[in-house]
Short mmCIF file of N, CA, C and O in Angstrom, two decimals:
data_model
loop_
_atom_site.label_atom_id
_atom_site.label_comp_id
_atom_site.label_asym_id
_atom_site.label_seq_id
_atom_site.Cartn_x
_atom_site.Cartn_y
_atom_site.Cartn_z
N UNK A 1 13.18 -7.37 -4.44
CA UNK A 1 12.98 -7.28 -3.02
C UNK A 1 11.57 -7.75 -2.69
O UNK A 1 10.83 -8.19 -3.57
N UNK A 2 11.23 -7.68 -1.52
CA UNK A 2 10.17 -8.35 -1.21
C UNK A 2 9.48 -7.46 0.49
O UNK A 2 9.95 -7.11 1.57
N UNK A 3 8.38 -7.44 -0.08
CA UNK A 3 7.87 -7.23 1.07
C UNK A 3 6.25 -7.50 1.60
O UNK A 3 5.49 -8.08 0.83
N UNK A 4 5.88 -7.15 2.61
CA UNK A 4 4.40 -7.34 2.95
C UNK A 4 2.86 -6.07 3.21
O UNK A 4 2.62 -5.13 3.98
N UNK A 5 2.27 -6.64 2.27
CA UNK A 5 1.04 -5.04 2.31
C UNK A 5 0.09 -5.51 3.59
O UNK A 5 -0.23 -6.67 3.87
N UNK A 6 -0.23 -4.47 4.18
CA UNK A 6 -1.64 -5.05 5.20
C UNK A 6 -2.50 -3.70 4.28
O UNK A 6 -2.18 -2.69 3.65
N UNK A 7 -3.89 -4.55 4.73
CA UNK A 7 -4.86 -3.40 4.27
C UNK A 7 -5.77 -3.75 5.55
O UNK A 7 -6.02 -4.88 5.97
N UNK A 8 -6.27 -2.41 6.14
CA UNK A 8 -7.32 -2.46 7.34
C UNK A 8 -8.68 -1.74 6.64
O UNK A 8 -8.77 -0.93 5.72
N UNK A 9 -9.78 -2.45 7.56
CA UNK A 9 -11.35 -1.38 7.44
C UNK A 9 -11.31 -2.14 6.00
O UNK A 9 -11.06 -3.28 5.63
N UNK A 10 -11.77 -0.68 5.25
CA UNK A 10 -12.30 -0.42 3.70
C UNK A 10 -11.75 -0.81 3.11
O UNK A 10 -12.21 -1.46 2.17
N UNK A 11 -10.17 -0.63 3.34
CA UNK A 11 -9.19 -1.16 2.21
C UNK A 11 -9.32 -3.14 2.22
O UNK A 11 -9.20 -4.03 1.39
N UNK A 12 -9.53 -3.07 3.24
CA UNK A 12 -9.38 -4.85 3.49
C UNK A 12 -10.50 -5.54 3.22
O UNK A 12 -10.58 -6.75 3.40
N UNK A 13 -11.43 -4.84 2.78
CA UNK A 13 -12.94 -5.22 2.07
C UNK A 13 -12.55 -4.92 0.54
O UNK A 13 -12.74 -5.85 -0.24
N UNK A 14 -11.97 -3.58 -0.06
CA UNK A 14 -11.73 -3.86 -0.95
C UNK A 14 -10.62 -4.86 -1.72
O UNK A 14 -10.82 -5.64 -2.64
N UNK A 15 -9.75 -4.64 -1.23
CA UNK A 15 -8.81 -5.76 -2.03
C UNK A 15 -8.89 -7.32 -1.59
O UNK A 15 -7.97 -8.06 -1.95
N UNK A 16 -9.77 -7.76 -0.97
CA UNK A 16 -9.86 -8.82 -0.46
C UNK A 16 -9.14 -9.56 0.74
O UNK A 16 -9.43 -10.70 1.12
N UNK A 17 -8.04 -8.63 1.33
CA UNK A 17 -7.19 -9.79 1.88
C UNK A 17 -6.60 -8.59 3.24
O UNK A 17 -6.94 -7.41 3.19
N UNK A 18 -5.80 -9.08 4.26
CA UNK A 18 -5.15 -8.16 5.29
C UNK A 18 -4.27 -8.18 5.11
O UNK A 18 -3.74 -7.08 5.26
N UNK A 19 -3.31 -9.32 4.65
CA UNK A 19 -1.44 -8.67 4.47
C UNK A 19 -1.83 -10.05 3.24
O UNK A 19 -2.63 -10.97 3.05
N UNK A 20 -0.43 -9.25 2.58
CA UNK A 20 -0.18 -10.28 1.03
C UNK A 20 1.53 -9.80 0.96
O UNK A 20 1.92 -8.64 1.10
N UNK A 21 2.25 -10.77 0.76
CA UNK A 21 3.55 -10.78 0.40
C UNK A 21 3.21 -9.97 -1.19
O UNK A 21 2.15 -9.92 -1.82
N UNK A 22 4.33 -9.50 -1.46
CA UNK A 22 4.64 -8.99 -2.85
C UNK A 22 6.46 -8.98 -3.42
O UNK A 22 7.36 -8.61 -2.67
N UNK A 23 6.62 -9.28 -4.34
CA UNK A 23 8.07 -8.14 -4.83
C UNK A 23 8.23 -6.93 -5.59
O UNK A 23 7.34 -6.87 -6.44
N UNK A 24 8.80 -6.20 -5.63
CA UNK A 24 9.47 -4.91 -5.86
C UNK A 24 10.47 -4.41 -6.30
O UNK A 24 11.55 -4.91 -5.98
N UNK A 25 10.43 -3.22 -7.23
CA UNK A 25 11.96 -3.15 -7.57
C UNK A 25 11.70 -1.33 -6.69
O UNK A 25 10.78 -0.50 -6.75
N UNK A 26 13.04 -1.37 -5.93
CA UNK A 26 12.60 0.26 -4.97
C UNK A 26 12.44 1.36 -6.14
O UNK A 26 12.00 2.46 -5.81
N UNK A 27 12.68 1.19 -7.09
CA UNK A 27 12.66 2.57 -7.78
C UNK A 27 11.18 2.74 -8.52
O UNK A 27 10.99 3.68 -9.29
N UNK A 28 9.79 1.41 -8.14
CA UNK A 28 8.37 1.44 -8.21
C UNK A 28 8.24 2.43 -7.59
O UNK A 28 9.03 2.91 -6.79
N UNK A 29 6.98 2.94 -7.99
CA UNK A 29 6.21 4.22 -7.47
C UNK A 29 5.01 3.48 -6.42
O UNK A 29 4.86 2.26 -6.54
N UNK A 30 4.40 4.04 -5.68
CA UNK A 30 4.03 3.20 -4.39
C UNK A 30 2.47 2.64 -4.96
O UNK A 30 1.84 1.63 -4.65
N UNK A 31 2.18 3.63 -5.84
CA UNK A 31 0.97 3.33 -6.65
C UNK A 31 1.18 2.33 -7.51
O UNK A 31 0.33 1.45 -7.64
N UNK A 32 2.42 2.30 -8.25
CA UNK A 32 2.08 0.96 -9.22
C UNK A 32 2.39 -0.30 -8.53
O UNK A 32 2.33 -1.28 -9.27
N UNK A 33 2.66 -0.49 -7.50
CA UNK A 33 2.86 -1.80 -6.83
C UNK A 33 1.58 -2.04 -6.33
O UNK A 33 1.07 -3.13 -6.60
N UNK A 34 1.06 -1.39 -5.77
CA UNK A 34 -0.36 -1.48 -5.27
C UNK A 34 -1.01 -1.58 -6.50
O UNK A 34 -1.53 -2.69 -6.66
N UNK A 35 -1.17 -0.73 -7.50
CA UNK A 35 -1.83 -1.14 -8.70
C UNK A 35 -1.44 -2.99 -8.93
O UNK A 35 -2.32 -3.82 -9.14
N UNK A 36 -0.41 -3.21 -8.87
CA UNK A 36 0.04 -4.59 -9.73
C UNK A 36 0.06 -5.32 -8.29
O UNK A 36 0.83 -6.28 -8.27
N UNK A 37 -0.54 -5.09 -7.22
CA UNK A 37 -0.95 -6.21 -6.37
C UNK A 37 -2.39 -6.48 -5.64
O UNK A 37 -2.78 -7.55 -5.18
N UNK A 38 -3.07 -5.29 -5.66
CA UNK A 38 -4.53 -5.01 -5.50
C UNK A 38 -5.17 -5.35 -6.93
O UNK A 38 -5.88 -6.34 -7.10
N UNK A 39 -4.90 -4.54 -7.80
CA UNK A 39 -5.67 -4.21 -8.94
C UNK A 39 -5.96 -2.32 -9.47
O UNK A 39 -5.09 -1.50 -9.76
N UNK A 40 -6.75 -2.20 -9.46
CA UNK A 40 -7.33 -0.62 -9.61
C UNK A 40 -6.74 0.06 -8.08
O UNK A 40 -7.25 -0.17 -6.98
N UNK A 41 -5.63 0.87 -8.31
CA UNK A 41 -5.53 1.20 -7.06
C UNK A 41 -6.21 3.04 -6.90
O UNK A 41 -6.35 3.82 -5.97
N UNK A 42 -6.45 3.06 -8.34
CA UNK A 42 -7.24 4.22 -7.96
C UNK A 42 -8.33 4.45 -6.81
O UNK A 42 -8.45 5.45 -6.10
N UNK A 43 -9.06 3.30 -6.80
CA UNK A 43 -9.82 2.98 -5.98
C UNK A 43 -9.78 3.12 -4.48
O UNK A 43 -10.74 3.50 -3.80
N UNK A 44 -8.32 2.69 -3.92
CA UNK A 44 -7.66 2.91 -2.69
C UNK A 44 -7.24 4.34 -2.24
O UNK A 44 -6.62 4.46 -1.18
N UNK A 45 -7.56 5.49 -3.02
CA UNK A 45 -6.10 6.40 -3.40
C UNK A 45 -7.51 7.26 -2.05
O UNK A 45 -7.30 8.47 -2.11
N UNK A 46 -8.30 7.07 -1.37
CA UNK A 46 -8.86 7.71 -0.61
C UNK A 46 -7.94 7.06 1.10
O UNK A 46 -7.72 7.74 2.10
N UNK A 47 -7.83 6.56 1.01
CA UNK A 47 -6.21 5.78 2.08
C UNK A 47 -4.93 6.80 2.08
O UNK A 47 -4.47 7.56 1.23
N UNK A 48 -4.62 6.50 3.23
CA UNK A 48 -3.30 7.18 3.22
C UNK A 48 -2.38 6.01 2.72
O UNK A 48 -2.93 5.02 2.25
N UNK A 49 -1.26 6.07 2.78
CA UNK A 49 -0.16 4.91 2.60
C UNK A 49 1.24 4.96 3.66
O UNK A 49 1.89 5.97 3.96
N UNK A 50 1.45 3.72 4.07
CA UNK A 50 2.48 3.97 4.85
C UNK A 50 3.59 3.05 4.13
O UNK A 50 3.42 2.12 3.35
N UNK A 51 4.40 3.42 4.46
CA UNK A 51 5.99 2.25 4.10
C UNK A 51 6.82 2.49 5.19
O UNK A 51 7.18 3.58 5.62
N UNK A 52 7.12 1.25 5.66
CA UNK A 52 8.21 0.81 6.79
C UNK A 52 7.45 2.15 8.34
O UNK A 52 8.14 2.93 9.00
N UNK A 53 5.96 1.95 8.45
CA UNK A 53 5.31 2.64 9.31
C UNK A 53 5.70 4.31 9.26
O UNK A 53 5.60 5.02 10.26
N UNK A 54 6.15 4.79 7.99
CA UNK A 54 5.93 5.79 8.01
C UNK A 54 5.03 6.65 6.87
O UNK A 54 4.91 5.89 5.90
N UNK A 55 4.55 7.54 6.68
CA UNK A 55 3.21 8.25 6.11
C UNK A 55 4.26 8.39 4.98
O UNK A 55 5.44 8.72 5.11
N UNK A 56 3.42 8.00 3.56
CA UNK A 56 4.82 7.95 2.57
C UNK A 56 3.76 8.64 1.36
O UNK A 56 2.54 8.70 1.42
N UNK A 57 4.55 9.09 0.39
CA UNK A 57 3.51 9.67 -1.15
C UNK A 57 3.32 8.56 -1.95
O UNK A 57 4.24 7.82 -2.29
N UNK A 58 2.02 8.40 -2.28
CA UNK A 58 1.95 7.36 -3.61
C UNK A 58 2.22 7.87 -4.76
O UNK A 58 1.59 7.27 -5.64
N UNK A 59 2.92 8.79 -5.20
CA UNK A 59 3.77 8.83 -6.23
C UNK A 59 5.27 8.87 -5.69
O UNK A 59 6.29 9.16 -6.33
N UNK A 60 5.13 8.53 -4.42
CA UNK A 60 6.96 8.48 -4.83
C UNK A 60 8.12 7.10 -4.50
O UNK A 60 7.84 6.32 -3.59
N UNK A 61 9.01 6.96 -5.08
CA UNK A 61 9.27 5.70 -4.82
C UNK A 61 9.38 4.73 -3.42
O UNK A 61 9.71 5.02 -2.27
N UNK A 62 8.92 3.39 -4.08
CA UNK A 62 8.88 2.45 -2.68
C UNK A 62 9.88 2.03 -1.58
O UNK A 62 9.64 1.51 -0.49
N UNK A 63 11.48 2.49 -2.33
CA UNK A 63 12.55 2.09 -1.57
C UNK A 63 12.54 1.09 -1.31
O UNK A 63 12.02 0.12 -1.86
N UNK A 64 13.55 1.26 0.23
CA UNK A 64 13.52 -0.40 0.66
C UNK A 64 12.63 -0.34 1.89
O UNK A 64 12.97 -0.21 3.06
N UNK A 65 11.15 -0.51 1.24
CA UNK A 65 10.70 -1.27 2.00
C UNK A 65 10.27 -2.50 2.44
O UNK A 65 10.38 -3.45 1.65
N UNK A 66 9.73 -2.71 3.72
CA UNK A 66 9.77 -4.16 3.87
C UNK A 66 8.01 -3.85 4.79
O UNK A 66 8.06 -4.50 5.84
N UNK A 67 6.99 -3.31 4.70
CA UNK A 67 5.84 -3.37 5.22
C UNK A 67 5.33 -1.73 4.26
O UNK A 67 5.91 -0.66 4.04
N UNK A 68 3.98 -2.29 3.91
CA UNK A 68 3.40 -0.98 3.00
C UNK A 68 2.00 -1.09 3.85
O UNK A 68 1.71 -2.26 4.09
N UNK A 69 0.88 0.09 4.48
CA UNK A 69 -0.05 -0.37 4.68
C UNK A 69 -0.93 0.17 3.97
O UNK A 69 -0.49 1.07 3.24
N UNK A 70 -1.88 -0.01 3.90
CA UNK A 70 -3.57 1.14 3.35
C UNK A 70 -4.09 1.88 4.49
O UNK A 70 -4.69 1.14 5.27
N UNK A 71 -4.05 3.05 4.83
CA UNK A 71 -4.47 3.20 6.30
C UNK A 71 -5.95 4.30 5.69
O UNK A 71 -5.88 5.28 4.95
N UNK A 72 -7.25 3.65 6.36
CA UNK A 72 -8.28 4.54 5.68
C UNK A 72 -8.75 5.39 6.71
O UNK A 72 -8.69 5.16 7.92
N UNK A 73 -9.15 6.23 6.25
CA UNK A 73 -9.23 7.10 7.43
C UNK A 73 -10.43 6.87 8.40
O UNK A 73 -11.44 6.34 7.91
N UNK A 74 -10.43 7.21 9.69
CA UNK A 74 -11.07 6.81 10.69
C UNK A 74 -11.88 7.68 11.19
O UNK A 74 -11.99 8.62 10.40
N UNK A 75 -12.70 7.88 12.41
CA UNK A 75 -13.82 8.97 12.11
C UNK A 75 -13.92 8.67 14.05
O UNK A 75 -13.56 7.54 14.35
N UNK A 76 -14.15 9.15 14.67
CA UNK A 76 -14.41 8.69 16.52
C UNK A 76 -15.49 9.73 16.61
O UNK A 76 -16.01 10.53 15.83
N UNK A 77 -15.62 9.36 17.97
CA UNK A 77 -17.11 10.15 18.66
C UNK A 77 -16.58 10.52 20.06
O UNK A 77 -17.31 11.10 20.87
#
């Protein structure tokens, strides 16, 4: 399957890029796809994660999704 990561803020400084196509098999854990498309996703694991815009666990599987984001957390005044 196939789908698309965005990373915003921090995350999009770290991994270099704002959306990147990827493939998938749904029964990946949300971390090792991000591991095997970022790199070190330990690094990210201060992000929430979304799949198909909803707030999802990075240990649990990716399903069928079709949009994953990095959402880092935000801070207002």
């Amino acid at each position: 399957m196939k789908a698309t990561l965005l990373a915003w803020a921090q995350a999009k400084t770290l991994v270099g890029f704002e959306q990147k196509a990827f493939e998938f098999d749904p029964a990946e854990r949300v971390f090792d796809v991000i591991e095997r498309v970022c790199g070190d996703a330990s690094e990210l694991q201060f992000c929430r994660v979304a799949v198909n815009q909803r707030i999802h666990d990075w240990d649990a599987p990716i399903g069928d999704a079709v949009e994953v984001a990095l959402i880092p957390p935000v801070s207002g005044g």
